[in-house]
CSV table of C-alpha atoms and ligand atoms in Angstrom, one decimal:
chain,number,residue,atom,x,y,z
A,1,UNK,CA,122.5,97.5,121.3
A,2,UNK,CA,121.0,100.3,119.2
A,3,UNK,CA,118.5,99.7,116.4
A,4,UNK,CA,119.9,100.6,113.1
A,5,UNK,CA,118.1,103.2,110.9
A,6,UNK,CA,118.2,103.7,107.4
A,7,UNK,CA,116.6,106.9,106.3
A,8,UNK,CA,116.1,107.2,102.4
A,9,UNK,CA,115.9,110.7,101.0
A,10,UNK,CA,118.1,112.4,103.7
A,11,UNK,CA,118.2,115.1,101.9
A,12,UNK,CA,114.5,116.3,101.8
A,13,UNK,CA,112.3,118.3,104.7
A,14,UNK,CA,110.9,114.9,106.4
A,15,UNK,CA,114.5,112.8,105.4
A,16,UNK,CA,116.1,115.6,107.7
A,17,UNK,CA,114.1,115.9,110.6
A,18,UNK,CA,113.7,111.8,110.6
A,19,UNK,CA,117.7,111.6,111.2
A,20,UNK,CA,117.7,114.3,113.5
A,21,UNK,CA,114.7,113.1,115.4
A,22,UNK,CA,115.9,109.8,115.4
A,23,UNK,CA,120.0,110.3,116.4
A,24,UNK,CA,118.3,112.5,119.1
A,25,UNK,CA,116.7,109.4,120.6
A,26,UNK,CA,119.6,107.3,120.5
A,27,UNK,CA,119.0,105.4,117.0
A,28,UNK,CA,121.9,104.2,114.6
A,29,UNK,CA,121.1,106.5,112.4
A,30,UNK,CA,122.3,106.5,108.5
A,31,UNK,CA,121.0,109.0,106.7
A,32,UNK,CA,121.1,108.6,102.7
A,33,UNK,CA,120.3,111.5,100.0
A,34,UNK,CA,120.3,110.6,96.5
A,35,UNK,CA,123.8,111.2,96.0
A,36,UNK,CA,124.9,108.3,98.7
A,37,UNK,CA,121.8,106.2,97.4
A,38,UNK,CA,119.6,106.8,94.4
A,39,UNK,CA,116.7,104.5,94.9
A,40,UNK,CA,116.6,104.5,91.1
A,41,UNK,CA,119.8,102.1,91.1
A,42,UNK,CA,118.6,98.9,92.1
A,43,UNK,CA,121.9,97.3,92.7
A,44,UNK,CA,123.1,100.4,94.4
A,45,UNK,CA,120.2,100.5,96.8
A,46,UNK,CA,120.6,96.1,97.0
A,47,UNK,CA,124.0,96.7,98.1
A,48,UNK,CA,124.1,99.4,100.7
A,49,UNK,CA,121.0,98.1,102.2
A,50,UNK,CA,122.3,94.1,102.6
A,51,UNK,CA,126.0,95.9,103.8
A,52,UNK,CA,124.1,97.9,106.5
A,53,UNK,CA,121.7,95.3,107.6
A,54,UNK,CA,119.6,98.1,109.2
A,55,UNK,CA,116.8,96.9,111.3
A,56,UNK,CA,114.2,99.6,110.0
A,57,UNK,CA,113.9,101.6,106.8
A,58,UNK,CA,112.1,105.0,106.6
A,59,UNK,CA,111.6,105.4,103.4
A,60,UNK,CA,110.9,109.1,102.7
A,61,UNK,CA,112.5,109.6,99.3
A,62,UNK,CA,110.3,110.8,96.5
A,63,UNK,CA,109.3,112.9,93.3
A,64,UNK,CA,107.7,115.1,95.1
A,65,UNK,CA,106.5,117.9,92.5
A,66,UNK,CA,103.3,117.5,91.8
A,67,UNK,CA,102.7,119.4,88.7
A,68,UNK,CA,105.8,118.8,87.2
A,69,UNK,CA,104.8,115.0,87.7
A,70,UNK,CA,102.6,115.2,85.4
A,71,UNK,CA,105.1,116.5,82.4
A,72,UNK,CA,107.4,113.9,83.3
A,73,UNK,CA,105.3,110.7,84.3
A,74,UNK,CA,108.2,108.3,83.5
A,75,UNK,CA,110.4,110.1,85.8
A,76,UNK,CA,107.8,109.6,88.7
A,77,UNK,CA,107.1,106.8,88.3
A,78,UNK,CA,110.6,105.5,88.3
A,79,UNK,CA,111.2,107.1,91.5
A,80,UNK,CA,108.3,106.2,93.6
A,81,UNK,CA,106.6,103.4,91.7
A,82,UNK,CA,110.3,101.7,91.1
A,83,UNK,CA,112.3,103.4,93.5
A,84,UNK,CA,110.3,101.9,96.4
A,85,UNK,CA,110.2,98.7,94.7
A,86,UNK,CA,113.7,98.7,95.1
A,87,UNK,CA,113.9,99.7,98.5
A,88,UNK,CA,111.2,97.0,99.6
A,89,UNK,CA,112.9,94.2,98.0
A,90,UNK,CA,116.1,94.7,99.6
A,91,UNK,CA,114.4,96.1,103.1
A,92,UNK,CA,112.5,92.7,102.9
A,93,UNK,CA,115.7,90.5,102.0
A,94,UNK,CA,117.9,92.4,104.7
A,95,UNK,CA,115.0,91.2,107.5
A,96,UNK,CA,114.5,95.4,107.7
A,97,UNK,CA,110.8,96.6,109.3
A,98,UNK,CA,109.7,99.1,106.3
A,99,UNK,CA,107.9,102.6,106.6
A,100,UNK,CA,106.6,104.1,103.4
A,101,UNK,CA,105.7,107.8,103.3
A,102,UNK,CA,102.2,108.7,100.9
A,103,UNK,CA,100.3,110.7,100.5
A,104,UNK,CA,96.7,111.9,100.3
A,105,UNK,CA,97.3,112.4,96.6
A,106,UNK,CA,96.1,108.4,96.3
A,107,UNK,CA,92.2,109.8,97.5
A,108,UNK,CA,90.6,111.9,94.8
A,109,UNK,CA,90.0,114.8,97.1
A,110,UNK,CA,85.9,114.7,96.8
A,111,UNK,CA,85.1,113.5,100.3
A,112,UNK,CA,83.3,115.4,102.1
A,113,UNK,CA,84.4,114.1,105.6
A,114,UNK,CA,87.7,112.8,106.6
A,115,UNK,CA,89.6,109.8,104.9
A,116,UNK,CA,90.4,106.6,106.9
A,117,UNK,CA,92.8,103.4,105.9
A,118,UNK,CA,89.7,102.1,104.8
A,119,UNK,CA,88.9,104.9,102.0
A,120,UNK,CA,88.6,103.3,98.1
A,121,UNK,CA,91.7,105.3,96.7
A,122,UNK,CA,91.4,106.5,92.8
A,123,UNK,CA,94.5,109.1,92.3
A,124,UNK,CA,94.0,112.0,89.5
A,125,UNK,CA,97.0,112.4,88.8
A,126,UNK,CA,100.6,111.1,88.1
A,127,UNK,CA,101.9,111.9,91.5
A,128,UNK,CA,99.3,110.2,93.1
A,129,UNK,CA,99.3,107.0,91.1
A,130,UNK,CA,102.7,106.7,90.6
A,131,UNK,CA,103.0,107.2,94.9
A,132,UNK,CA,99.9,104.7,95.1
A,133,UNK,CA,101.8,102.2,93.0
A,134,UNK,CA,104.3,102.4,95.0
A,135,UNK,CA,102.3,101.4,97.6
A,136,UNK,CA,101.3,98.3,95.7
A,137,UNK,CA,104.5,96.9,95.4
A,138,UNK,CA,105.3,97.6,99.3
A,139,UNK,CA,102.5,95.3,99.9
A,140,UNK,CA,103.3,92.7,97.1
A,141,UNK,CA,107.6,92.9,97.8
A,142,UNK,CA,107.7,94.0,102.0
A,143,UNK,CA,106.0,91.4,104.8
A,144,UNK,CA,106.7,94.3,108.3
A,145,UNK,CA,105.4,97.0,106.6
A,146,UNK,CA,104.0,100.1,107.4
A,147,UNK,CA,102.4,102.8,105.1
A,148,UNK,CA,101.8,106.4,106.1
A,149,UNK,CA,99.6,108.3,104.1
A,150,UNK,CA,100.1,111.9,104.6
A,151,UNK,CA,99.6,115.4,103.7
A,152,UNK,CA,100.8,118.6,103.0
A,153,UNK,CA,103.5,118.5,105.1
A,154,UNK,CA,105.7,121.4,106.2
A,155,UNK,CA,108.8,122.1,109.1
A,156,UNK,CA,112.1,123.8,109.7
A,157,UNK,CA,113.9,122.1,107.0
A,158,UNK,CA,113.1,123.0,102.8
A,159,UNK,CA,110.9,124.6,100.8
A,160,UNK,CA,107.1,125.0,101.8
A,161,UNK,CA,103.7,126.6,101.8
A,162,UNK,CA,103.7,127.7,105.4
A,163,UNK,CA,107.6,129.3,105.0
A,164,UNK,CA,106.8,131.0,101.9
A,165,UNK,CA,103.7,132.8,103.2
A,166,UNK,CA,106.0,133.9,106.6
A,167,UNK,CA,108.4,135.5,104.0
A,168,UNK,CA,105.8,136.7,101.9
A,169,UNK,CA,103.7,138.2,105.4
A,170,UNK,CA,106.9,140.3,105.8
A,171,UNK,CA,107.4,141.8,102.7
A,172,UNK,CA,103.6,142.4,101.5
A,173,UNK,CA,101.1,144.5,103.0
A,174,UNK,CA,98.7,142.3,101.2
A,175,UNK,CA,98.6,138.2,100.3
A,176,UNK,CA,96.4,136.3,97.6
A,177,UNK,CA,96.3,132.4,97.2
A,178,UNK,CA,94.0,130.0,96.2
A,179,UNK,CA,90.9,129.5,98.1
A,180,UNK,CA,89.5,126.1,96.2
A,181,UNK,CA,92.0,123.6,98.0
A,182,UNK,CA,91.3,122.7,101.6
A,183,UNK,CA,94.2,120.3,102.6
A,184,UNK,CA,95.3,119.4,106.4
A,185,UNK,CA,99.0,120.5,107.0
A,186,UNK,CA,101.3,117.9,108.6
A,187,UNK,CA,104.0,119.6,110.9
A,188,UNK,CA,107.9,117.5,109.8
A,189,UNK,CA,108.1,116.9,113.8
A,190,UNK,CA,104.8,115.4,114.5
A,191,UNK,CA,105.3,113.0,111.3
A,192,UNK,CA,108.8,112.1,112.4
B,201,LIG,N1,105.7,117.5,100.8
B,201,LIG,C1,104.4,117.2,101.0
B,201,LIG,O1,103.5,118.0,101.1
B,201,LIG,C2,104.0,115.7,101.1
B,201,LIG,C3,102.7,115.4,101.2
B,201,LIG,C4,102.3,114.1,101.4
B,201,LIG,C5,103.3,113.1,101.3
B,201,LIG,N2,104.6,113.4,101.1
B,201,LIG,C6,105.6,112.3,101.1
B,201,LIG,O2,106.4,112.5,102.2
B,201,LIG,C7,107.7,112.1,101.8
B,201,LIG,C8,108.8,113.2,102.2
B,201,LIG,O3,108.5,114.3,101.4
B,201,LIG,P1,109.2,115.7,101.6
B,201,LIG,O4,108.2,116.7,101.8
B,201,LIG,O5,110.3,115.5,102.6
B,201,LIG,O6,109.8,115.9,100.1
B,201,LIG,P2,111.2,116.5,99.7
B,201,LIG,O7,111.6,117.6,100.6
B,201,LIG,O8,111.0,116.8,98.2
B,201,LIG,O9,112.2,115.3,99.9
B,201,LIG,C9,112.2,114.2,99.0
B,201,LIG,C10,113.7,113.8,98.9
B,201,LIG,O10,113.7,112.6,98.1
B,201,LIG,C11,114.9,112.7,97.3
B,201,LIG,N3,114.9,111.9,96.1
B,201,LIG,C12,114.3,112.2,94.9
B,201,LIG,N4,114.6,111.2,94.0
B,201,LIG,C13,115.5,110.4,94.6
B,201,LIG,C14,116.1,109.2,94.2
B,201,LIG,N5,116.0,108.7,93.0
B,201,LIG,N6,116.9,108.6,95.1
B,201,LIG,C15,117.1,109.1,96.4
B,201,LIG,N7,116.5,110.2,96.8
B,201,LIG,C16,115.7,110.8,96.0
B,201,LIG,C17,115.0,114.2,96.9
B,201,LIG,O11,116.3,114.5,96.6
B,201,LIG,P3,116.7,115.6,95.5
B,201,LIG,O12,116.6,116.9,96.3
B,201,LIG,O13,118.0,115.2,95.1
B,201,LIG,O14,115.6,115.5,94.5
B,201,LIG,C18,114.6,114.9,98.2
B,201,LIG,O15,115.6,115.2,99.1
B,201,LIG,C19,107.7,111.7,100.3
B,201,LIG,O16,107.5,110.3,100.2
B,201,LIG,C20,106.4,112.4,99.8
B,201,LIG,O17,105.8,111.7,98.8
B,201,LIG,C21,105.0,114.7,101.0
């Protein structure tokens, strides 16, 4: 029999590619954006998850804009501080093997060389904390868990950096952006 799948934030660039990778390889999959599933709603999220008895749960939702995070830090935090409290209590309840998408946004970006598991984390901002304490209460809710720190991720589906210079390449002669952030960009497919 097929291992069942149950992909949180369905919806978003990785939540897409994750059901489409994962039907591809012959998963159950269930796919869930926040209108089928707001991670917000504890009961809702309790209820679907202990109906569907998945065996896995890749947990991508998230407030994912960073600056606007930090105008609306109750709003993050609900989302991925809460929100994946939610999802790890009934994932854990259900007998479900838990992933948990972060985020690099937990480091504080001064290291000079690359970042391993065993870097101290100490997030600047509310994104990062509020995905960090989310983190926490995978570890303190969840006992099969995994927890996949990533970064700047772009692919075929949704907004993101690499698209928008593409469009911009084709209409400009001429590009400026940024030059004082140095980031390693994560390919949707290769996360997935
Ligand atoms: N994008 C990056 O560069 C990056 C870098 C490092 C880590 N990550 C992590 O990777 C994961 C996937 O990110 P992504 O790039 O795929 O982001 P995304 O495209 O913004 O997708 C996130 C999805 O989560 C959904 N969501 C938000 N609040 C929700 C709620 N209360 N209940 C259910 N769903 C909700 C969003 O739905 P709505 O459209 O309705 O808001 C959206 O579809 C996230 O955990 C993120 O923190 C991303």
């Amino acid at each position: 029999m097929s291992q069942k799948v149950l992909v949180t934030g369905a919806n978003g660039q990785l939540g897409k590619e994750l059901v489409e990778l994962f039907t591809e390889k012959g998963f159950e999959v269930y796919g869930f954006g926040r209108d089928k599933m707001d991670i917000t709603n504890q009961a809702q999220v309790q209820e679907m998850i202990s109906t569907l008895k998945p065996n896995i749960v890749l947990h991508s939702a998230a407030h994912t804009q960073v600056d606007l995070a930090e105008s609306e830090p109750e709003q993050a935090f609900l989302i991925n501080a809460y929100g994946t409290r939610n999802v790890a209590v009934a994932a854990e309840a259900a007998g479900a093997k838990l992933v948990y998408v972060s985020t690099d946004y937990v480091f504080n970006g001064t290291n000079d060389e690359p970042y391993n598991e065993f870097s101290p984390t100490s997030p600047l901002g509310v994104y990062g904390k509020s995905k960090l304490a989310g983190e926490q209460f995978v570890r303190d809710f969840h006992s099969k868990f995994f927890i996949v720190r990533t970064s700047w991720v772009y692919g075929k589906h949704g907004a993101n950096f690499v698209k928008t210079m593409l469009k911009l390449g084709e209409e400009r002669k001429e590009l400026s952006v940024v030059a004082d952030q140095i980031g390693c960009p994560t390919y949707t497919l290769d996360l997935a």
